[in-house]
mmCIF file of N, CA and C in Angstrom:
data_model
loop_
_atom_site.group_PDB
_atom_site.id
_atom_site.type_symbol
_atom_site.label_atom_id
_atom_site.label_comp_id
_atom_site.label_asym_id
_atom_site.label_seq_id
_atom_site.Cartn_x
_atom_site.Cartn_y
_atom_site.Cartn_z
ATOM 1 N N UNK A 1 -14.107 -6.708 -3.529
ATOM 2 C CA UNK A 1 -12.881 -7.455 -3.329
ATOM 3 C C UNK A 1 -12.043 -6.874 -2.188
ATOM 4 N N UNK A 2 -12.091 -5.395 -1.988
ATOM 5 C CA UNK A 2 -11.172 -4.851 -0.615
ATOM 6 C C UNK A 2 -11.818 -5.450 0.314
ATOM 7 N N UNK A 3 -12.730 -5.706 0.656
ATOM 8 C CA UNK A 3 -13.489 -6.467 1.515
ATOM 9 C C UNK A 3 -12.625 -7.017 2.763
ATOM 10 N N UNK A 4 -12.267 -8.630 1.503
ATOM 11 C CA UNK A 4 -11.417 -9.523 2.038
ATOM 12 C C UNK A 4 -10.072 -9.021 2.252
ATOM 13 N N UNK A 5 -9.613 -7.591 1.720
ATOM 14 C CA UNK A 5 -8.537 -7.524 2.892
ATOM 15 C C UNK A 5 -8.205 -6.075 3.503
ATOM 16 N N UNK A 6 -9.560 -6.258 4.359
ATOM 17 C CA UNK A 6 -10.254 -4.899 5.337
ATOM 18 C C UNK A 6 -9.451 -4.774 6.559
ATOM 19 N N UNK A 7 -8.962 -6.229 7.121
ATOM 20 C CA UNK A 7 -8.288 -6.230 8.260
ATOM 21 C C UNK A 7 -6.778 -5.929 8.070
ATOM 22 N N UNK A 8 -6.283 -6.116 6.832
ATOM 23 C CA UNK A 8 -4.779 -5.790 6.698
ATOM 24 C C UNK A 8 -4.954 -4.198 6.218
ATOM 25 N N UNK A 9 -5.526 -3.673 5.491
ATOM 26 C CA UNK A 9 -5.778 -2.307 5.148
ATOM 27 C C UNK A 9 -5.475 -1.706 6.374
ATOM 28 N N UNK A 10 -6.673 -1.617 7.517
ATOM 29 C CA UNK A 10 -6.672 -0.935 8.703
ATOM 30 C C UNK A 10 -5.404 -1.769 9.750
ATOM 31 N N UNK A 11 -4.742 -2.643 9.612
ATOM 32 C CA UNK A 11 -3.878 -2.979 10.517
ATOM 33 C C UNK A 11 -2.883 -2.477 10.430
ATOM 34 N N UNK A 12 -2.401 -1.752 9.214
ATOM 35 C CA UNK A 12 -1.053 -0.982 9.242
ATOM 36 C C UNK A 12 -1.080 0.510 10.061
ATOM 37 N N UNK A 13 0.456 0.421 10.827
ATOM 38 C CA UNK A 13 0.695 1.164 11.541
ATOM 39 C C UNK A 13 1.540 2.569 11.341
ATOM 40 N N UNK A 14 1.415 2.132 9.617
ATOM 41 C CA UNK A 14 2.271 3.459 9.245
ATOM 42 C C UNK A 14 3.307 3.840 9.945
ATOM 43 N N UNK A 15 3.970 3.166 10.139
ATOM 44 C CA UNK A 15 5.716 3.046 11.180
ATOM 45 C C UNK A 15 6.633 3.685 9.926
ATOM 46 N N UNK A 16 6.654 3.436 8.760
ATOM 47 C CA UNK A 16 7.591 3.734 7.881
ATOM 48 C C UNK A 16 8.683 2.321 7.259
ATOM 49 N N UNK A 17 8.557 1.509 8.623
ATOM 50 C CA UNK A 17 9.309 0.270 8.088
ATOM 51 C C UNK A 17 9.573 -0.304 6.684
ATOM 52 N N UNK A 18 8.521 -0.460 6.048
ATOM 53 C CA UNK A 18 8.215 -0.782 4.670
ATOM 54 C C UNK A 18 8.701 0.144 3.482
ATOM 55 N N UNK A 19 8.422 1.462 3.717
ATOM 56 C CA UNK A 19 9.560 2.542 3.065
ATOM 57 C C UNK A 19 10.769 2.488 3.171
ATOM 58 N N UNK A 20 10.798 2.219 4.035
ATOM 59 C CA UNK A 20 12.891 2.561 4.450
ATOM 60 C C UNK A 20 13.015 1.156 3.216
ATOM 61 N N UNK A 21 12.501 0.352 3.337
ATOM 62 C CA UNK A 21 13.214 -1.234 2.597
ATOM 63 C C UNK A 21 12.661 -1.273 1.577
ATOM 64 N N UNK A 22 11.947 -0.240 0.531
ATOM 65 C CA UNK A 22 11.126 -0.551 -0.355
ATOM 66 C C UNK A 22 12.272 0.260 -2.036
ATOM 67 N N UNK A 23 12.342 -0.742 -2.752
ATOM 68 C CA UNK A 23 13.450 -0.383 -3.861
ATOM 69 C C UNK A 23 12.621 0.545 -4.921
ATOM 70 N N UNK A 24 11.326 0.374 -5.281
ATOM 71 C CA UNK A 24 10.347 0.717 -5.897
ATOM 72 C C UNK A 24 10.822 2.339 -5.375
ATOM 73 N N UNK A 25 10.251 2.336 -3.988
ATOM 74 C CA UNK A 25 10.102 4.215 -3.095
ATOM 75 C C UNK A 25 11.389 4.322 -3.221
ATOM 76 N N UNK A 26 12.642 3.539 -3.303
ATOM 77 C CA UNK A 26 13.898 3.990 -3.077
ATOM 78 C C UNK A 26 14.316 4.848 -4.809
ATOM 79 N N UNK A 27 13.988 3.973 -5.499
ATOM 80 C CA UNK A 27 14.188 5.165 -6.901
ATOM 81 C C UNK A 27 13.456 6.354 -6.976
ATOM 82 N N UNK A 28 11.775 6.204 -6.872
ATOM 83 C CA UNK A 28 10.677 7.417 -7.227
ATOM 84 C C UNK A 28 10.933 8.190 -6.407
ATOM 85 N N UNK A 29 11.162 8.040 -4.893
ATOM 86 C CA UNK A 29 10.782 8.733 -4.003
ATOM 87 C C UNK A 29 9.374 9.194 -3.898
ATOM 88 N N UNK A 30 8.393 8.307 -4.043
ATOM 89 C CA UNK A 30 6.658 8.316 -4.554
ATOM 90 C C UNK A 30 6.105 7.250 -3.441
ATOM 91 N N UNK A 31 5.825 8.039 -2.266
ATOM 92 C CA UNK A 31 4.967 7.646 -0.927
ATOM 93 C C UNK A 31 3.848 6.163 -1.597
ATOM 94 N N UNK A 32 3.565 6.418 -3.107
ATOM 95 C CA UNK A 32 2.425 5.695 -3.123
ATOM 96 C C UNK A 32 2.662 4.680 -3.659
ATOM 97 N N UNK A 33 4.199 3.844 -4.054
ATOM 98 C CA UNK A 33 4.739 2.962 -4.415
ATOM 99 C C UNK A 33 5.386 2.212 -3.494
ATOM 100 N N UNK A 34 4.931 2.621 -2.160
ATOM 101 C CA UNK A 34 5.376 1.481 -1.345
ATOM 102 C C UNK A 34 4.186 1.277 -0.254
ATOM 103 N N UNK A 35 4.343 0.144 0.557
ATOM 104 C CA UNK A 35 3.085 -0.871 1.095
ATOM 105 C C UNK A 35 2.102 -0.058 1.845
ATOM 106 N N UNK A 36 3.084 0.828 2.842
ATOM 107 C CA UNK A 36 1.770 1.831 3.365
ATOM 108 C C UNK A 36 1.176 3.007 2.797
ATOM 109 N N UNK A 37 1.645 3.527 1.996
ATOM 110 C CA UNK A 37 1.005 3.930 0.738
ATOM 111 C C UNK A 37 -0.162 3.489 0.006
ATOM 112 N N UNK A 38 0.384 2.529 -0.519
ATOM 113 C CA UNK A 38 -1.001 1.808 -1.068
ATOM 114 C C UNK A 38 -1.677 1.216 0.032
ATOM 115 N N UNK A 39 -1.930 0.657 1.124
ATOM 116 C CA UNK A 39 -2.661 0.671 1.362
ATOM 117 C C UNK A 39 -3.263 2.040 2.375
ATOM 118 N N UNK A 40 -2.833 3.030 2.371
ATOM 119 C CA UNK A 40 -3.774 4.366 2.949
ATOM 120 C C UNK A 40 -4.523 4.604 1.275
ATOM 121 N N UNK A 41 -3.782 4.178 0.336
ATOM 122 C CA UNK A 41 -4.740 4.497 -1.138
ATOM 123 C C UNK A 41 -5.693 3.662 -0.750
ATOM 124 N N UNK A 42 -5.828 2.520 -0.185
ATOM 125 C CA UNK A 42 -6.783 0.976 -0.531
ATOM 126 C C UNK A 42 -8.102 1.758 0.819
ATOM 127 N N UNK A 43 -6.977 2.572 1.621
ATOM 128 C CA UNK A 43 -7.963 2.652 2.971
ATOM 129 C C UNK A 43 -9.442 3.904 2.467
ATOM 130 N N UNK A 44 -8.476 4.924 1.179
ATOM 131 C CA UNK A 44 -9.112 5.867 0.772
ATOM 132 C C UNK A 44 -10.304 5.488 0.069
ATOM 133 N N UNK A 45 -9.881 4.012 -0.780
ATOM 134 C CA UNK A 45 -10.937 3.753 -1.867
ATOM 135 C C UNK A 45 -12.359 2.996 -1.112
ATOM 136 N N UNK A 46 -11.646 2.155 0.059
ATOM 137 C CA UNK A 46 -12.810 1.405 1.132
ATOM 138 C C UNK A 46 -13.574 2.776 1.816
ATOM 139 N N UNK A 47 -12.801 3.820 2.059
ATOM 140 C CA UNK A 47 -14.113 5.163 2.849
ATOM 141 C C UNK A 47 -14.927 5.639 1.722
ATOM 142 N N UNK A 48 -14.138 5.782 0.135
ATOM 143 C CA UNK A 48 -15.228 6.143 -0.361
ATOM 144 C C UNK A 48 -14.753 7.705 -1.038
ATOM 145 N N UNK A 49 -13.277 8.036 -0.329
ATOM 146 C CA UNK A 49 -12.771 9.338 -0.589
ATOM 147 C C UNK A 49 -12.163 9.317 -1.656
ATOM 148 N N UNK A 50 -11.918 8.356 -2.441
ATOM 149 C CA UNK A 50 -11.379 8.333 -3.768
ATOM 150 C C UNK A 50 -11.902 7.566 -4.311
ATOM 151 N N UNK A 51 -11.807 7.404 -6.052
ATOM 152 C CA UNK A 51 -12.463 6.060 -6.767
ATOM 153 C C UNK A 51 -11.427 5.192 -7.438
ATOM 154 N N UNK A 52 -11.304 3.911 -7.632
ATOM 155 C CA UNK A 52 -10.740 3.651 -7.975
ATOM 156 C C UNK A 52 -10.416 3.544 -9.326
ATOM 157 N N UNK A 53 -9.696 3.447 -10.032
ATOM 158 C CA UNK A 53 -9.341 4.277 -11.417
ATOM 159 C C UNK A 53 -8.316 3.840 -12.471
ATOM 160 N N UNK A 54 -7.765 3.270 -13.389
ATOM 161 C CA UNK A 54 -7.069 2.839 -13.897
ATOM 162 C C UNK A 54 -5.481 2.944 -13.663
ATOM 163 N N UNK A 55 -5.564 4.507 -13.462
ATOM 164 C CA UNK A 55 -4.394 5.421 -13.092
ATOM 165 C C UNK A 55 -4.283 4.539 -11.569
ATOM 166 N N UNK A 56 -4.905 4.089 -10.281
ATOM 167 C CA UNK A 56 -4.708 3.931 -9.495
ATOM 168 C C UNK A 56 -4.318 2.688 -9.552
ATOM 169 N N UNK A 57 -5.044 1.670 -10.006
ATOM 170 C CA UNK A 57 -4.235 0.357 -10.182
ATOM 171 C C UNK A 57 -3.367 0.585 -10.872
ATOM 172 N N UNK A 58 -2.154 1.005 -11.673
ATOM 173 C CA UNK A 58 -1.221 0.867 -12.290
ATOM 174 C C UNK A 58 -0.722 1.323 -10.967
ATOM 175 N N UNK A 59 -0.570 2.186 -9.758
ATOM 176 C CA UNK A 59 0.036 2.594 -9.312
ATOM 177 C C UNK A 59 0.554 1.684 -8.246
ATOM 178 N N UNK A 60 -0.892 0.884 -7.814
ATOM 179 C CA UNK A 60 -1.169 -0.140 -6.828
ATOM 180 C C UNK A 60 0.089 -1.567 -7.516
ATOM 181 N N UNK A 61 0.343 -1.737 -8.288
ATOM 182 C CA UNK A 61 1.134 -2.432 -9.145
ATOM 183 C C UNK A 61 2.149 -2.547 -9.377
ATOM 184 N N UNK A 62 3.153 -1.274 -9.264
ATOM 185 C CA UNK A 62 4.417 -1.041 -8.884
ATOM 186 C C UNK A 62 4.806 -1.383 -7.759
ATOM 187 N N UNK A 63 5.414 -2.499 -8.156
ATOM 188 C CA UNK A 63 6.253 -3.790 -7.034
ATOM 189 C C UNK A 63 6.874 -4.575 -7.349
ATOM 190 N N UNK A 64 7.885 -4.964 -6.895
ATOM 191 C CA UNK A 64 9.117 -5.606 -7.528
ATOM 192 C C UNK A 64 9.166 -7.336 -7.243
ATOM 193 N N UNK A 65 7.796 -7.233 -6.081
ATOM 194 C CA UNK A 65 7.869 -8.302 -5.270
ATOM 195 C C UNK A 65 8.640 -9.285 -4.298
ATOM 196 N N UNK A 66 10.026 -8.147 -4.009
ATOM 197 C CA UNK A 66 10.874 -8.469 -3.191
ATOM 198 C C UNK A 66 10.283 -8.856 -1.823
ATOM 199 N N UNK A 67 9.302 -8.731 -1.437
ATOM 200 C CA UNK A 67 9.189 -8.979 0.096
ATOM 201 C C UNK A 67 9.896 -8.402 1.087
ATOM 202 N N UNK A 68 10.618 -7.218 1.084
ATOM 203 C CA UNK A 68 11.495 -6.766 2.231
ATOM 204 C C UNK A 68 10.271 -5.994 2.784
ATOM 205 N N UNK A 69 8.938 -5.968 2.623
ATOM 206 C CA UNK A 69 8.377 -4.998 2.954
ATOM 207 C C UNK A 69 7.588 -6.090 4.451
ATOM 208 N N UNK A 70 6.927 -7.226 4.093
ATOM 209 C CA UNK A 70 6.722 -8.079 4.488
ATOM 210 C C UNK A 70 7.675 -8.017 5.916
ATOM 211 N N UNK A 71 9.128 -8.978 5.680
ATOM 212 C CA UNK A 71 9.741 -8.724 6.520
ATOM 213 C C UNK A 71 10.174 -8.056 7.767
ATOM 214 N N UNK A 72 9.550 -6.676 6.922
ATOM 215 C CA UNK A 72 10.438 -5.577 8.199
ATOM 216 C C UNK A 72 8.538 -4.786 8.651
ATOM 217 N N UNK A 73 7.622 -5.458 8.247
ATOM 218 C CA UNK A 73 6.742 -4.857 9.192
ATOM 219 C C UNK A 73 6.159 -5.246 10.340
ATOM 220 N N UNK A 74 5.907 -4.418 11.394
ATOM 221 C CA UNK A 74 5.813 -4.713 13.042
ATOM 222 C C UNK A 74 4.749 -5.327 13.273
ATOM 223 N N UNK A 75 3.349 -4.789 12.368
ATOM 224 C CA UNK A 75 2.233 -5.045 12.345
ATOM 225 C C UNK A 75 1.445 -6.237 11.889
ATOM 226 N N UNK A 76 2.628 -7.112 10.896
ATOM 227 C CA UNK A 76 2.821 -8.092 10.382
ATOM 228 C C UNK A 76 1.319 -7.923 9.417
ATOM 229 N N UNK A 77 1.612 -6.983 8.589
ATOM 230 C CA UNK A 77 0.678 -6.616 7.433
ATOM 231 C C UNK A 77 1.499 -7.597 5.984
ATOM 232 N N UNK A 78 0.790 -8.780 5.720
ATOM 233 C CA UNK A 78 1.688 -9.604 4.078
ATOM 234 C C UNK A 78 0.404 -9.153 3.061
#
């Protein structure tokens, strides 16, 4: 299933944009609850350097679904 979204995985530019606006990272302060986060997790599980894991989808999951992340990225990663 990462497959189909191989090109948005690797298209993020890790700018930070998506952190600064992300309410989820704004309480935890937890890199892996906001968009480029998960996807450097999504990029880890497509190389093969991690597995994916129950613990990881719950993590992948924490989202409020506000879309400010959408919005404010350069790379135009949705």
């Amino acid at each position: 299933m990462l497959e189909q979204f191989r090109h948005q995985i690797y298209a993020c530019s890790r700018c930070g944009f998506c952190q600064a606006v992300c309410p989820v990272y704004g309480i935890t302060l937890r890199p892996a609850y906001n968009a480029r986060g998960k996807l450097l997790l999504l990029k880890e599980v497509m190389e093969g350097k991690i597995q994916l894991n129950e613990a990881l989808v719950e993590t992948l999951f924490q989202c409020t679904n506000c879309g400010h992340c959408v919005e404010s990225c350069p790379s135009a990663v949705t």
